PDB file of C-alpha atoms in Angstrom:
ATOM      1  CA  MET A   1      30.554  47.055 104.982  1.00 83.00           C
ATOM      2  CA  LEU A   2      33.040  49.907 105.168  1.00 86.00           C
ATOM      3  CA  THR A   3      35.201  48.388 102.441  1.00 87.00           C
ATOM      4  CA  ARG A   4      32.264  47.884 100.080  1.00 91.00           C
ATOM      5  CA  LEU A   5      31.061  51.415 100.653  1.00 92.00           C
ATOM      6  CA  ALA A   6      34.587  52.719 100.059  1.00 92.00           C
ATOM      7  CA  TYR A   7      34.719  50.910  96.720  1.00 92.00           C
ATOM      8  CA  LEU A   8      31.281  52.291  95.838  1.00 93.00           C
ATOM      9  CA  ASN A   9      32.548  55.802  96.587  1.00 93.00           C
ATOM     10  CA  LEU A  10      35.585  55.176  94.393  1.00 93.00           C
ATOM     11  CA  PHE A  11      33.243  54.206  91.564  1.00 93.00           C
ATOM     12  CA  PHE A  12      31.035  57.262  92.166  1.00 91.00           C
ATOM     13  CA  ALA A  13      34.054  59.588  92.235  1.00 90.00           C
ATOM     14  CA  ALA A  14      35.406  58.200  88.972  1.00 89.00           C
ATOM     15  CA  ALA A  15      31.988  58.384  87.315  1.00 88.00           C
ATOM     16  CA  TYR A  16      31.383  61.924  88.591  1.00 85.00           C
ATOM     17  CA  PHE A  17      34.757  63.007  87.287  1.00 85.00           C
ATOM     18  CA  LEU A  18      34.265  61.410  83.877  1.00 84.00           C
ATOM     19  CA  LEU A  19      30.606  62.311  83.340  1.00 81.00           C
ATOM     20  CA  PHE A  20      30.114  65.742  84.862  1.00 78.00           C
ATOM     21  CA  LEU A  21      33.493  67.450  85.239  1.00 75.00           C
ATOM     22  CA  GLN A  22      34.539  68.144  81.675  1.00 70.00           C
ATOM     23  CA  ALA A  23      35.285  71.781  82.549  1.00 66.00           C
ATOM     24  CA  GLY A  24      34.849  71.552  86.304  1.00 69.00           C
ATOM     25  CA  GLY A  25      36.071  74.030  88.843  1.00 76.00           C
ATOM     26  CA  GLY A  26      38.913  73.500  91.238  1.00 80.00           C
ATOM     27  CA  PHE A  27      36.665  72.847  94.234  1.00 82.00           C
ATOM     28  CA  ALA A  28      34.798  69.986  92.563  1.00 82.00           C
ATOM     29  CA  ILE A  29      37.995  68.391  91.295  1.00 85.00           C
ATOM     30  CA  SER A  30      39.803  68.693  94.636  1.00 87.00           C
ATOM     31  CA  GLY A  31      36.702  67.453  96.466  1.00 87.00           C
ATOM     32  CA  SER A  32      36.423  64.342  94.331  1.00 88.00           C
ATOM     33  CA  PHE A  33      40.171  63.799  94.778  1.00 90.00           C
ATOM     34  CA  MET A  34      39.772  63.959  98.576  1.00 92.00           C
ATOM     35  CA  VAL A  35      36.906  61.471  98.381  1.00 92.00           C
ATOM     36  CA  VAL A  36      39.156  59.104  96.427  1.00 93.00           C
ATOM     37  CA  ILE A  37      41.941  59.423  99.013  1.00 93.00           C
ATOM     38  CA  PHE A  38      39.516  58.963 101.919  1.00 92.00           C
ATOM     39  CA  ALA A  39      37.883  55.927 100.299  1.00 92.00           C
ATOM     40  CA  LEU A  40      41.275  54.354  99.650  1.00 91.00           C
ATOM     41  CA  LEU A  41      42.295  54.957 103.257  1.00 89.00           C
ATOM     42  CA  CYS A  42      39.068  53.347 104.463  1.00 88.00           C
ATOM     43  CA  ALA A  43      39.398  50.367 102.129  1.00 87.00           C
ATOM     44  CA  VAL A  44      43.083  49.647 102.700  1.00 85.00           C
ATOM     45  CA  GLY A  45      43.803  50.849 106.219  1.00 77.00           C
ATOM     46  CA  LYS A  46      41.704  48.479 108.314  1.00 70.00           C
ATOM     47  CA  ASP A  47      44.415  47.735 110.839  1.00 70.00           C
ATOM     48  CA  ALA A  48      46.405  50.948 110.581  1.00 72.00           C
ATOM     49  CA  SER A  49      46.530  52.804 113.859  1.00 72.00           C
ATOM     50  CA  GLY A  50      49.419  55.221 113.414  1.00 79.00           C
ATOM     51  CA  ILE A  51      49.069  58.894 114.204  1.00 84.00           C
ATOM     52  CA  LEU A  52      49.892  59.922 110.623  1.00 86.00           C
ATOM     53  CA  TYR A  53      47.171  57.599 109.284  1.00 85.00           C
ATOM     54  CA  ARG A  54      44.634  59.107 111.657  1.00 85.00           C
ATOM     55  CA  ILE A  55      45.586  62.711 110.857  1.00 89.00           C
ATOM     56  CA  VAL A  56      45.387  62.144 107.104  1.00 89.00           C
ATOM     57  CA  SER A  57      42.144  60.171 107.461  1.00 89.00           C
ATOM     58  CA  TYR A  58      40.450  62.832 109.572  1.00 90.00           C
ATOM     59  CA  PHE A  59      41.619  65.632 107.260  1.00 94.00           C
ATOM     60  CA  CYS A  60      40.382  63.820 104.151  1.00 93.00           C
ATOM     61  CA  GLY A  61      37.178  62.903 105.976  1.00 93.00           C
ATOM     62  CA  ALA A  62      36.497  66.543 106.822  1.00 94.00           C
ATOM     63  CA  GLU A  63      37.160  67.579 103.225  1.00 94.00           C
ATOM     64  CA  SER A  64      34.896  64.766 102.006  1.00 94.00           C
ATOM     65  CA  PHE A  65      32.151  65.961 104.348  1.00 96.00           C
ATOM     66  CA  ILE A  66      32.379  69.474 102.897  1.00 95.00           C
ATOM     67  CA  PHE A  67      32.262  68.047  99.370  1.00 93.00           C
ATOM     68  CA  ALA A  68      29.218  65.906 100.230  1.00 95.00           C
ATOM     69  CA  ILE A  69      27.392  68.985 101.520  1.00 96.00           C
ATOM     70  CA  PHE A  70      28.391  70.806  98.312  1.00 92.00           C
ATOM     71  CA  LEU A  71      27.012  67.951  96.192  1.00 91.00           C
ATOM     72  CA  LEU A  72      23.712  67.811  98.052  1.00 94.00           C
ATOM     73  CA  TYR A  73      23.335  71.596  98.027  1.00 94.00           C
ATOM     74  CA  SER A  74      24.096  71.929  94.323  1.00 89.00           C
ATOM     75  CA  GLY A  75      21.769  69.031  93.503  1.00 89.00           C
ATOM     76  CA  TRP A  76      19.026  70.740  95.475  1.00 92.00           C
ATOM     77  CA  HIS A  77      19.516  73.989  93.568  1.00 91.00           C
ATOM     78  CA  ILE A  78      19.539  72.250  90.189  1.00 88.00           C
ATOM     79  CA  MET A  79      16.277  70.530  91.085  1.00 90.00           C
ATOM     80  CA  ALA A  80      14.719  73.763  92.389  1.00 90.00           C
ATOM     81  CA  ASP A  81      15.704  75.684  89.247  1.00 89.00           C
ATOM     82  CA  SER A  82      14.360  72.919  87.023  1.00 87.00           C
ATOM     83  CA  ILE A  83      11.038  73.046  88.840  1.00 87.00           C
ATOM     84  CA  ALA A  84      10.914  76.849  88.792  1.00 89.00           C
ATOM     85  CA  HIS A  85      11.525  77.039  85.053  1.00 88.00           C
ATOM     86  CA  ALA A  86       9.546  73.873  84.226  1.00 83.00           C
ATOM     87  CA  TYR A  87      12.511  72.585  82.242  1.00 84.00           C
ATOM     88  CA  TYR A  88      13.418  68.988  83.010  1.00 82.00           C
ATOM     89  CA  SER A  89      16.332  68.031  80.798  1.00 84.00           C
ATOM     90  CA  THR A  90      17.844  64.598  81.046  1.00 84.00           C
ATOM     91  CA  ASP A  91      21.200  66.052  82.056  1.00 82.00           C
ATOM     92  CA  SER A  92      19.811  68.016  84.994  1.00 84.00           C
ATOM     93  CA  VAL A  93      17.766  65.069  86.254  1.00 86.00           C
ATOM     94  CA  LEU A  94      20.734  62.694  86.007  1.00 88.00           C
ATOM     95  CA  LEU A  95      23.050  65.190  87.690  1.00 86.00           C
ATOM     96  CA  THR A  96      20.556  65.718  90.514  1.00 90.00           C
ATOM     97  CA  ILE A  97      20.081  61.994  91.112  1.00 91.00           C
ATOM     98  CA  PHE A  98      23.789  61.226  90.844  1.00 91.00           C
ATOM     99  CA  SER A  99      24.776  64.106  93.138  1.00 91.00           C
ATOM    100  CA  GLY A 100      22.256  62.962  95.726  1.00 93.00           C
ATOM    101  CA  LEU A 101      23.429  59.352  95.659  1.00 94.00           C
ATOM    102  CA  PHE A 102      27.092  60.336  95.743  1.00 94.00           C
ATOM    103  CA  GLY A 103      26.569  62.779  98.623  1.00 94.00           C
ATOM    104  CA  VAL A 104      24.606  60.265 100.689  1.00 96.00           C
ATOM    105  CA  SER A 105      27.195  57.541 100.076  1.00 96.00           C
ATOM    106  CA  ILE A 106      29.993  59.880 101.221  1.00 95.00           C
ATOM    107  CA  LEU A 107      28.072  60.703 104.400  1.00 96.00           C
ATOM    108  CA  ALA A 108      27.400  57.000 105.034  1.00 96.00           C
ATOM    109  CA  LEU A 109      31.098  56.214 104.580  1.00 94.00           C
ATOM    110  CA  LEU A 110      31.962  58.946 107.076  1.00 95.00           C
ATOM    111  CA  MET A 111      29.494  57.543 109.616  1.00 94.00           C
ATOM    112  CA  PHE A 112      30.902  54.021 109.302  1.00 92.00           C
ATOM    113  CA  PHE A 113      34.466  55.355 109.519  1.00 91.00           C
ATOM    114  CA  ILE A 114      33.681  57.320 112.683  1.00 90.00           C
ATOM    115  CA  LYS A 115      31.996  54.259 114.196  1.00 91.00           C
ATOM    116  CA  ARG A 116      35.047  52.111 113.412  1.00 86.00           C
ATOM    117  CA  SER A 117      37.502  54.680 114.734  1.00 84.00           C
ATOM    118  CA  LEU A 118      35.551  55.066 117.990  1.00 85.00           C
ATOM    119  CA  ASN A 119      35.513  51.295 118.519  1.00 82.00           C
ATOM    120  CA  ASN A 120      39.302  51.111 118.145  1.00 73.00           C
TER     121      ASN A 120
END
């Protein structure tokens, strides 16, 4: 399950980068990069138990958590502004839905990673 979710997050990160970050800021680009690194570590490093692997995984996991909160928060504000101004463009609706799905999938990957690391 963790591997499939990691591959799903890789797909979401690539799609988010290609669809919504044409002139993105540094935080969004570095956040999606950390999600890619964390997803690759989760997908590839099933049996890795070295201290360097754990340090890098926990650091990238913390950065991915911050990025997931950023995605959910920005999606919430886009939705709230669309409702306040009664302007529902296709771009804002797609960005809100995609940000929500991407944020929830990052949080789910973090939960499964923590569960796996506690069992080892």
